[in-house]
PDB file of C-alpha atoms in Angstrom:
ATOM      1  CA  MET A   1      -5.448  65.722  -6.908  1.00 64.00           C
ATOM      2  CA  LEU A   2      -5.091  62.001  -7.671  1.00 68.00           C
ATOM      3  CA  ASP A   3      -5.556  60.574  -4.170  1.00 63.00           C
ATOM      4  CA  ARG A   4      -9.316  60.137  -4.458  1.00 71.00           C
ATOM      5  CA  TRP A   5      -8.705  57.670  -7.309  1.00 70.00           C
ATOM      6  CA  THR A   6      -5.450  56.011  -6.245  1.00 73.00           C
ATOM      7  CA  MET A   7      -6.377  55.372  -2.614  1.00 76.00           C
ATOM      8  CA  PRO A   8      -9.307  53.024  -3.377  1.00 73.00           C
ATOM      9  CA  LEU A   9      -7.028  51.044  -5.705  1.00 76.00           C
ATOM     10  CA  THR A  10      -4.420  50.509  -3.006  1.00 80.00           C
ATOM     11  CA  GLN A  11      -6.747  49.535  -0.170  1.00 83.00           C
ATOM     12  CA  ARG A  12      -7.272  45.893  -1.176  1.00 87.00           C
ATOM     13  CA  PRO A  13      -3.578  44.905  -1.466  1.00 91.00           C
ATOM     14  CA  LEU A  14      -2.788  46.860   1.685  1.00 91.00           C
ATOM     15  CA  LEU A  15      -5.538  45.016   3.535  1.00 90.00           C
ATOM     16  CA  ARG A  16      -4.039  41.674   2.504  1.00 93.00           C
ATOM     17  CA  LEU A  17      -0.663  42.670   3.911  1.00 93.00           C
ATOM     18  CA  ALA A  18      -2.348  44.077   7.016  1.00 94.00           C
ATOM     19  CA  ARG A  19      -4.067  40.742   7.693  1.00 95.00           C
ATOM     20  CA  TRP A  20      -0.699  38.988   7.591  1.00 95.00           C
ATOM     21  CA  LEU A  21       0.827  41.533   9.981  1.00 95.00           C
ATOM     22  CA  ALA A  22      -2.165  41.337  12.312  1.00 95.00           C
ATOM     23  CA  ALA A  23      -1.793  37.553  12.490  1.00 94.00           C
ATOM     24  CA  ALA A  24       1.854  38.072  13.426  1.00 95.00           C
ATOM     25  CA  GLY A  25       0.863  40.426  16.245  1.00 93.00           C
ATOM     26  CA  VAL A  26       2.382  43.543  14.674  1.00 94.00           C
ATOM     27  CA  ARG A  27       0.928  46.854  15.890  1.00 95.00           C
ATOM     28  CA  PRO A  28       0.203  49.858  13.625  1.00 95.00           C
ATOM     29  CA  ASP A  29       2.574  52.208  15.466  1.00 95.00           C
ATOM     30  CA  GLN A  30       5.387  49.687  15.000  1.00 96.00           C
ATOM     31  CA  VAL A  31       4.819  49.805  11.244  1.00 97.00           C
ATOM     32  CA  THR A  32       4.793  53.619  11.334  1.00 97.00           C
ATOM     33  CA  LEU A  33       8.093  53.816  13.200  1.00 97.00           C
ATOM     34  CA  LEU A  34       9.834  51.134  11.143  1.00 97.00           C
ATOM     35  CA  ALA A  35       8.735  52.744   7.877  1.00 98.00           C
ATOM     36  CA  PHE A  36      10.014  56.085   9.121  1.00 98.00           C
ATOM     37  CA  LEU A  37      13.402  54.674  10.104  1.00 98.00           C
ATOM     38  CA  VAL A  38      13.802  52.977   6.736  1.00 98.00           C
ATOM     39  CA  GLY A  39      12.713  56.121   4.950  1.00 98.00           C
ATOM     40  CA  MET A  40      15.234  58.225   6.824  1.00 98.00           C
ATOM     41  CA  LEU A  41      17.998  56.072   5.337  1.00 98.00           C
ATOM     42  CA  ALA A  42      17.268  57.989   2.133  1.00 98.00           C
ATOM     43  CA  LEU A  43      18.979  61.057   3.613  1.00 98.00           C
ATOM     44  CA  PRO A  44      22.508  59.607   3.869  1.00 98.00           C
ATOM     45  CA  LEU A  45      21.987  57.500   0.740  1.00 98.00           C
ATOM     46  CA  LEU A  46      21.105  60.583  -1.282  1.00 98.00           C
ATOM     47  CA  ALA A  47      24.009  62.517   0.213  1.00 98.00           C
ATOM     48  CA  TRP A  48      26.276  59.682  -0.970  1.00 98.00           C
ATOM     49  CA  GLU A  49      24.517  59.781  -4.372  1.00 98.00           C
ATOM     50  CA  ALA A  50      23.304  56.188  -3.995  1.00 98.00           C
ATOM     51  CA  TYR A  51      20.077  57.098  -5.760  1.00 98.00           C
ATOM     52  CA  GLY A  52      18.878  53.560  -6.467  1.00 98.00           C
ATOM     53  CA  TRP A  53      19.071  52.518  -2.825  1.00 98.00           C
ATOM     54  CA  ALA A  54      17.511  55.824  -1.803  1.00 98.00           C
ATOM     55  CA  LEU A  55      14.572  55.041  -4.090  1.00 98.00           C
ATOM     56  CA  VAL A  56      14.139  51.671  -2.377  1.00 98.00           C
ATOM     57  CA  ALA A  57      14.066  53.417   1.017  1.00 98.00           C
ATOM     58  CA  VAL A  58      11.497  55.924  -0.272  1.00 98.00           C
ATOM     59  CA  LEU A  59       9.222  53.213  -1.653  1.00 98.00           C
ATOM     60  CA  ILE A  60       9.389  51.123   1.524  1.00 98.00           C
ATOM     61  CA  ASN A  61       8.544  54.210   3.550  1.00 98.00           C
ATOM     62  CA  ARG A  62       5.529  54.979   1.396  1.00 96.00           C
ATOM     63  CA  LEU A  63       4.351  51.366   1.567  1.00 96.00           C
ATOM     64  CA  GLY A  64       4.561  51.499   5.347  1.00 96.00           C
ATOM     65  CA  ASP A  65       2.691  54.797   5.358  1.00 93.00           C
ATOM     66  CA  GLY A  66      -0.308  53.142   3.753  1.00 92.00           C
ATOM     67  CA  LEU A  67       0.053  49.866   5.600  1.00 95.00           C
ATOM     68  CA  ASP A  68      -0.057  51.297   9.120  1.00 93.00           C
ATOM     69  CA  GLY A  69      -3.471  52.832   8.506  1.00 90.00           C
ATOM     70  CA  ALA A  70      -4.858  49.658   6.966  1.00 92.00           C
ATOM     71  CA  LEU A  71      -3.571  47.658   9.929  1.00 95.00           C
ATOM     72  CA  ALA A  72      -5.031  50.145  12.405  1.00 92.00           C
ATOM     73  CA  ARG A  73      -8.472  49.930  10.829  1.00 90.00           C
ATOM     74  CA  LEU A  74      -8.318  46.145  10.561  1.00 92.00           C
ATOM     75  CA  THR A  75      -7.356  45.666  14.219  1.00 90.00           C
ATOM     76  CA  ARG A  76      -9.550  48.554  15.407  1.00 86.00           C
ATOM     77  CA  ARG A  77      -6.508  50.321  16.814  1.00 84.00           C
ATOM     78  CA  ALA A  78      -6.953  53.554  14.862  1.00 81.00           C
ATOM     79  CA  SER A  79      -6.335  56.478  17.195  1.00 85.00           C
ATOM     80  CA  ASP A  80      -5.630  60.187  17.216  1.00 83.00           C
ATOM     81  CA  ALA A  81      -2.193  59.411  18.643  1.00 89.00           C
ATOM     82  CA  GLY A  82      -1.404  57.104  15.734  1.00 89.00           C
ATOM     83  CA  GLY A  83      -2.684  59.603  13.183  1.00 86.00           C
ATOM     84  CA  PHE A  84      -0.603  62.354  14.745  1.00 89.00           C
ATOM     85  CA  LEU A  85       2.538  60.215  14.729  1.00 93.00           C
ATOM     86  CA  ASP A  86       1.936  59.201  11.119  1.00 92.00           C
ATOM     87  CA  ILE A  87       1.540  62.693   9.674  1.00 90.00           C
ATOM     88  CA  GLY A  88       4.276  64.194  11.840  1.00 92.00           C
ATOM     89  CA  LEU A  89       6.843  61.634  10.702  1.00 96.00           C
ATOM     90  CA  ASP A  90       5.682  61.994   7.100  1.00 94.00           C
ATOM     91  CA  PHE A  91       6.707  65.636   7.021  1.00 94.00           C
ATOM     92  CA  VAL A  92      10.069  64.925   8.615  1.00 96.00           C
ATOM     93  CA  PHE A  93      10.646  62.253   5.961  1.00 97.00           C
ATOM     94  CA  TYR A  94       9.678  64.551   3.072  1.00 96.00           C
ATOM     95  CA  ALA A  95      12.051  67.239   4.313  1.00 96.00           C
ATOM     96  CA  ALA A  96      14.842  64.679   4.774  1.00 98.00           C
ATOM     97  CA  VAL A  97      14.603  63.567   1.147  1.00 98.00           C
ATOM     98  CA  VAL A  98      14.845  67.141  -0.099  1.00 98.00           C
ATOM     99  CA  LEU A  99      17.779  67.791   2.225  1.00 98.00           C
ATOM    100  CA  GLY A 100      19.469  64.673   0.866  1.00 98.00           C
ATOM    101  CA  PHE A 101      19.480  66.105  -2.639  1.00 98.00           C
ATOM    102  CA  ALA A 102      20.868  69.400  -1.359  1.00 98.00           C
ATOM    103  CA  LEU A 103      23.725  67.534   0.315  1.00 98.00           C
ATOM    104  CA  ALA A 104      24.377  65.395  -2.762  1.00 98.00           C
ATOM    105  CA  ASP A 105      25.217  68.422  -4.912  1.00 98.00           C
ATOM    106  CA  PRO A 106      24.992  71.692  -2.981  1.00 98.00           C
ATOM    107  CA  ALA A 107      26.077  73.856  -5.890  1.00 98.00           C
ATOM    108  CA  ALA A 108      23.377  72.543  -8.214  1.00 98.00           C
ATOM    109  CA  ASN A 109      20.606  71.564  -5.789  1.00 98.00           C
ATOM    110  CA  ALA A 110      20.714  73.703  -2.645  1.00 98.00           C
ATOM    111  CA  LEU A 111      18.648  76.616  -3.927  1.00 98.00           C
ATOM    112  CA  ALA A 112      16.076  74.332  -5.561  1.00 98.00           C
ATOM    113  CA  ALA A 113      15.822  72.308  -2.351  1.00 98.00           C
ATOM    114  CA  ALA A 114      15.292  75.472  -0.291  1.00 98.00           C
ATOM    115  CA  VAL A 115      12.477  76.592  -2.612  1.00 98.00           C
ATOM    116  CA  LEU A 116      10.821  73.185  -2.394  1.00 98.00           C
ATOM    117  CA  LEU A 117      11.034  73.164   1.397  1.00 98.00           C
ATOM    118  CA  PHE A 118       9.442  76.628   1.385  1.00 97.00           C
ATOM    119  CA  ALA A 119       6.619  75.240  -0.747  1.00 96.00           C
ATOM    120  CA  PHE A 120       6.238  72.207   1.540  1.00 94.00           C
ATOM    121  CA  ILE A 121       5.724  74.537   4.495  1.00 95.00           C
ATOM    122  CA  GLY A 122       2.790  76.090   2.679  1.00 93.00           C
ATOM    123  CA  THR A 123       1.077  72.855   1.702  1.00 91.00           C
ATOM    124  CA  GLY A 124       1.617  71.265   5.090  1.00 89.00           C
ATOM    125  CA  THR A 125       0.556  74.119   7.314  1.00 91.00           C
ATOM    126  CA  SER A 126      -2.466  75.023   5.193  1.00 87.00           C
ATOM    127  CA  PHE A 127      -4.150  71.646   5.423  1.00 81.00           C
ATOM    128  CA  LEU A 128      -3.063  70.885   8.994  1.00 85.00           C
ATOM    129  CA  ALA A 129      -4.371  74.246  10.183  1.00 85.00           C
ATOM    130  CA  PHE A 130      -7.664  73.557   8.429  1.00 83.00           C
ATOM    131  CA  ALA A 131      -7.790  70.058   9.913  1.00 80.00           C
ATOM    132  CA  ILE A 132      -7.800  71.616  13.392  1.00 81.00           C
ATOM    133  CA  MET A 133     -10.743  73.846  12.501  1.00 82.00           C
ATOM    134  CA  ALA A 134     -12.548  71.022  10.701  1.00 79.00           C
ATOM    135  CA  ALA A 135     -12.331  68.850  13.813  1.00 76.00           C
ATOM    136  CA  ARG A 136     -13.623  71.700  15.956  1.00 80.00           C
ATOM    137  CA  HIS A 137     -16.678  72.116  13.722  1.00 77.00           C
ATOM    138  CA  GLY A 138     -17.241  68.407  13.129  1.00 74.00           C
ATOM    139  CA  LEU A 139     -16.721  68.580   9.373  1.00 73.00           C
ATOM    140  CA  ASP A 140     -16.573  65.212   7.633  1.00 64.00           C
ATOM    141  CA  ARG A 141     -13.842  63.916   5.339  1.00 55.00           C
ATOM    142  CA  PRO A 142     -15.325  63.401   1.856  1.00 48.00           C
ATOM    143  CA  HIS A 143     -13.440  60.933  -0.370  1.00 44.00           C
ATOM    144  CA  PHE A 144     -10.960  60.132   2.453  1.00 39.00           C
ATOM    145  CA  PRO A 145     -12.863  58.469   5.330  1.00 45.00           C
ATOM    146  CA  GLN A 146      -9.776  56.391   6.169  1.00 44.00           C
ATOM    147  CA  LYS A 147      -7.725  59.483   7.020  1.00 46.00           C
ATOM    148  CA  ALA A 148      -7.182  60.467  10.659  1.00 42.00           C
ATOM    149  CA  PHE A 149      -7.701  64.141   9.793  1.00 41.00           C
ATOM    150  CA  TYR A 150      -9.635  66.306   7.343  1.00 42.00           C
ATOM    151  CA  TYR A 151      -7.785  66.019   4.024  1.00 47.00           C
ATOM    152  CA  LEU A 152      -8.078  69.303   2.118  1.00 54.00           C
ATOM    153  CA  HIS A 153      -7.685  68.865  -1.629  1.00 61.00           C
ATOM    154  CA  GLY A 154      -5.034  70.388  -3.895  1.00 68.00           C
ATOM    155  CA  LEU A 155      -2.828  69.785  -6.911  1.00 74.00           C
ATOM    156  CA  THR A 156      -0.179  68.064  -4.798  1.00 81.00           C
ATOM    157  CA  GLU A 157      -1.501  65.369  -2.502  1.00 82.00           C
ATOM    158  CA  GLY A 158       0.082  62.114  -1.426  1.00 81.00           C
ATOM    159  CA  THR A 159       0.147  60.470  -4.853  1.00 89.00           C
ATOM    160  CA  GLU A 160       1.774  63.442  -6.536  1.00 91.00           C
ATOM    161  CA  THR A 161       4.342  63.715  -3.761  1.00 93.00           C
ATOM    162  CA  VAL A 162       5.322  60.053  -4.119  1.00 94.00           C
ATOM    163  CA  LEU A 163       5.627  60.448  -7.888  1.00 96.00           C
ATOM    164  CA  ALA A 164       7.817  63.518  -7.398  1.00 97.00           C
ATOM    165  CA  LEU A 165      10.138  61.754  -4.950  1.00 97.00           C
ATOM    166  CA  VAL A 166      10.446  58.793  -7.307  1.00 97.00           C
ATOM    167  CA  ALA A 167      11.214  61.110 -10.214  1.00 98.00           C
ATOM    168  CA  PHE A 168      13.899  62.886  -8.179  1.00 98.00           C
ATOM    169  CA  CYS A 169      15.623  59.558  -7.500  1.00 98.00           C
ATOM    170  CA  LEU A 170      15.293  58.289 -11.061  1.00 98.00           C
ATOM    171  CA  TRP A 171      16.603  61.479 -12.660  1.00 98.00           C
ATOM    172  CA  PRO A 172      18.782  63.128  -9.999  1.00 98.00           C
ATOM    173  CA  ALA A 173      20.648  65.273 -12.526  1.00 98.00           C
ATOM    174  CA  HIS A 174      17.347  67.018 -13.261  1.00 98.00           C
ATOM    175  CA  PHE A 175      16.461  67.655  -9.613  1.00 98.00           C
ATOM    176  CA  PRO A 176      16.540  71.486  -9.930  1.00 98.00           C
ATOM    177  CA  VAL A 177      14.019  71.457 -12.777  1.00 98.00           C
ATOM    178  CA  LEU A 178      11.820  68.672 -11.386  1.00 98.00           C
ATOM    179  CA  SER A 179      11.735  70.170  -7.903  1.00 98.00           C
ATOM    180  CA  GLY A 180      10.992  73.594  -9.361  1.00 98.00           C
ATOM    181  CA  VAL A 181       7.960  72.271 -11.214  1.00 97.00           C
ATOM    182  CA  PHE A 182       6.756  70.431  -8.119  1.00 97.00           C
ATOM    183  CA  ALA A 183       7.359  73.467  -5.909  1.00 97.00           C
ATOM    184  CA  ALA A 184       5.238  75.574  -8.246  1.00 97.00           C
ATOM    185  CA  ALA A 185       2.429  73.012  -8.019  1.00 95.00           C
ATOM    186  CA  CYS A 186       2.784  73.027  -4.220  1.00 95.00           C
ATOM    187  CA  LEU A 187       2.436  76.811  -4.136  1.00 95.00           C
ATOM    188  CA  VAL A 188      -0.723  76.597  -6.242  1.00 93.00           C
ATOM    189  CA  THR A 189      -2.018  73.970  -3.819  1.00 92.00           C
ATOM    190  CA  THR A 190      -1.245  76.253  -0.887  1.00 93.00           C
ATOM    191  CA  ALA A 191      -3.244  79.058  -2.471  1.00 91.00           C
ATOM    192  CA  MET A 192      -6.139  76.696  -3.207  1.00 88.00           C
ATOM    193  CA  ARG A 193      -6.172  75.376   0.336  1.00 87.00           C
ATOM    194  CA  LEU A 194      -5.920  78.766   1.967  1.00 89.00           C
ATOM    195  CA  TRP A 195      -8.766  80.154  -0.118  1.00 87.00           C
ATOM    196  CA  GLY A 196     -10.892  76.996   0.077  1.00 84.00           C
ATOM    197  CA  GLY A 197     -10.361  76.602   3.802  1.00 82.00           C
ATOM    198  CA  TYR A 198     -11.108  80.249   4.491  1.00 86.00           C
ATOM    199  CA  ALA A 199     -14.255  80.217   2.343  1.00 84.00           C
ATOM    200  CA  THR A 200     -15.495  76.988   3.951  1.00 82.00           C
ATOM    201  CA  LEU A 201     -15.006  78.219   7.503  1.00 82.00           C
ATOM    202  CA  LYS A 202     -16.397  81.662   6.668  1.00 85.00           C
ATOM    203  CA  ALA A 203     -19.607  80.059   5.415  1.00 84.00           C
ATOM    204  CA  LEU A 204     -20.203  78.089   8.627  1.00 81.00           C
ATOM    205  CA  PRO A 205     -22.990  79.375  10.862  1.00 81.00           C
ATOM    206  CA  GLY A 206     -21.945  81.255  13.986  1.00 63.00           C
TER     207      GLY A 206
END
């Protein structure tokens, strides 16, 4: 919901960092992989209840997630392979963070984590499935031309997900409530994407 406003604000600082990395000979896929590896440190850190360090890992991961795309566009190395790697690792990272909270306090968090993972399946599969069809029909990507795939709107996009992960780390004792609210928003997003995607494809000629 917020990505169309937050993404333009982040592009300029990301481009500055990308220029520095390009001068150092760093490739976009290297940034993607390094950001993923750092982000995955959140899983054991959360399990050990080191929430502050887990937050640092989450933020570095999200910075890398924006930086790899900026670097790819700057160096003209944007590719379907890079886009695929980026989104695939993103979903593994999201699931790892949720799992980390389940491991930190299974009695309090396991059920809430399972519900949130269920909701993530809906948001992820709904827009990725539509992205396949959008590519087949040559649909453009309004508001998100920098994305490697068609980005279907919803209540919970990248910005909201980052805010949720940060909130989980800042207030871990409230994870069941916070994750429940976010899961509900994800389920609404799933419904919006399923209906919007179906209606859009149904209206196409042929």
